């Protein structure tokens, strides 16, 4: 989709020819002499609309306005949340109309965050999945003009917003794909395609190399499937080699059947989304290629299926991880931590300034936080604060969860250094405690996106989260300096 930032005051907006225009106005709206102002003043006076966010009024071919459809939507005080709400309501009014180009006009110049919220909300509302449709209907909206009274100071934020959209959409695309169209090999192909972009390098390791590295834990998960595993290494080098990189590790289980500890049938199809963490890493790299910031980033994706054949790993099997720690696999459905732990050990070689892993790790996190906030775990206060702030700024929220050592009690076993599951209580936290054992060499945070990476039900589909949070974290110079 093509976005354009354009200087448009209300009289300019009235003269803008388009199929549809959304006018976002706040409580501070002061009418001018133009046709849009007149119409809005009348509607306000009549009580058909007010500046509160969430309501929208559609006018068809209003007099003196060149837009065929004009949607008036209040944004209250203009916060990111209000802009999201307003555009949600406005886009609802335009549902069904097959529009190619729309204009979103701010009556008053927005804050950068609000402008970015507008870009991401419109992209979200118009995204359509097409990959495996025989007659794809596709997205009708191809062009979005964002009109603001003055563009001064908004260009950089706008560019970041459109790059974020391209990253979010790549993440959605790959997460949405069914598992037979997103095998570990195909996922590696997507990473290789990113490696063709300027500034990005991609290397893909297969079973032999992974065995040589001693990733016995990752290999144990992959051994129950006919699809060979892939270990994807992406690099974005925007700064000097001496500058320590941030490493992102994305869980890439392309389908999670649970293995021998098999999952129940209802909704098992949703386990095609179990590589959403990996997809978010791909999305971040897509955006980095566009934005070319002066930072170094490494992306690691352990990708495999968690399936069941005659060679599949069995409950009680003990494997040796790359770190040397032995692991008793009591539940083969707790496979995410088994692939992540070896990737975390691999991350040590980059001497990272920080490592953030992103994983649809536990159903328990869905119970704890629902679909609003991702679970964020870190023993490092600075890193945790930076991620929390990035989530707020990007409106891709997370919430810090505890990591007290007492939570690790249940991971003790008589037969290995550690077990891969504890009991049901605090399941998201015990999973994080397992991962923490592999992170002694660097500042580390873990994002459990099990509740936020996709929506179920009628609107079933990937959300592209937490691409926006991660980009905000990586691109915020304050956050970069803090470690
Ligand atoms: N991929 C799942 C987690 C998951 C479940 C995400 C439901 C989203 C919705 C993960 O591999 C898993 O199966 N976790 C188990 C862990 C348990 C066996 C300790 C879980 O959450 O049930
Ligand atoms: Mn599982
Ligand atoms: Zn899983």
mmCIF file with all atom_site columns, C-alpha atoms in Angstrom, residues 24 35 108 126 140 177 196 219 227 253 279 308 317 328 391 399 446:
data_model
loop_
_atom_site.group_PDB
_atom_site.id
_atom_site.type_symbol
_atom_site.label_atom_id
_atom_site.label_alt_id
_atom_site.label_comp_id
_atom_site.label_asym_id
_atom_site.label_entity_id
_atom_site.label_seq_id
_atom_site.pdbx_PDB_ins_code
_atom_site.Cartn_x
_atom_site.Cartn_y
_atom_site.Cartn_z
_atom_site.occupancy
_atom_site.B_iso_or_equiv
_atom_site.pdbx_formal_charge
_atom_site.auth_seq_id
_atom_site.auth_comp_id
_atom_site.auth_asym_id
_atom_site.auth_atom_id
_atom_site.pdbx_PDB_model_num
ATOM 1  C CA . UNK A 1 24  ? -10.364 13.849  12.122 1.00 0.00 ? 24  UNK A CA 1
ATOM 2  C CA . UNK A 1 35  ? -17.230 23.885  2.926  1.00 0.00 ? 35  UNK A CA 1
ATOM 3  C CA . UNK A 1 108 ? -5.277  20.182  13.509 1.00 0.00 ? 108 UNK A CA 1
ATOM 4  C CA . UNK A 1 126 ? -7.623  -2.571  4.965  1.00 0.00 ? 126 UNK A CA 1
ATOM 5  C CA . UNK A 1 140 ? -8.994  -2.541  -2.641 1.00 0.00 ? 140 UNK A CA 1
ATOM 6  C CA . UNK A 1 177 ? 0.097   -18.855 5.921  1.00 0.00 ? 177 UNK A CA 1
ATOM 7  C CA . UNK A 1 196 ? 18.781  -9.595  -0.928 1.00 0.00 ? 196 UNK A CA 1
ATOM 8  C CA . UNK A 1 219 ? 17.011  -31.198 17.259 1.00 0.00 ? 219 UNK A CA 1
ATOM 9  C CA . UNK A 1 227 ? 10.405  -31.507 7.290  1.00 0.00 ? 227 UNK A CA 1
ATOM 10 C CA . UNK A 1 253 ? 7.478   -23.631 15.204 1.00 0.00 ? 253 UNK A CA 1
ATOM 11 C CA . UNK A 1 279 ? 7.425   -13.761 11.556 1.00 0.00 ? 279 UNK A CA 1
ATOM 12 C CA . UNK A 1 308 ? 4.733   -37.134 15.726 1.00 0.00 ? 308 UNK A CA 1
ATOM 13 C CA . UNK A 1 317 ? 13.648  -38.373 27.130 1.00 0.00 ? 317 UNK A CA 1
ATOM 14 C CA . UNK A 1 328 ? 14.294  -33.847 30.703 1.00 0.00 ? 328 UNK A CA 1
ATOM 15 C CA . UNK A 1 391 ? 5.077   -0.702  23.728 1.00 0.00 ? 391 UNK A CA 1
ATOM 16 C CA . UNK A 1 399 ? 3.278   -5.886  30.707 1.00 0.00 ? 399 UNK A CA 1
ATOM 17 C CA . UNK A 1 446 ? 11.399  -12.469 26.771 1.00 0.00 ? 446 UNK A CA 1
#
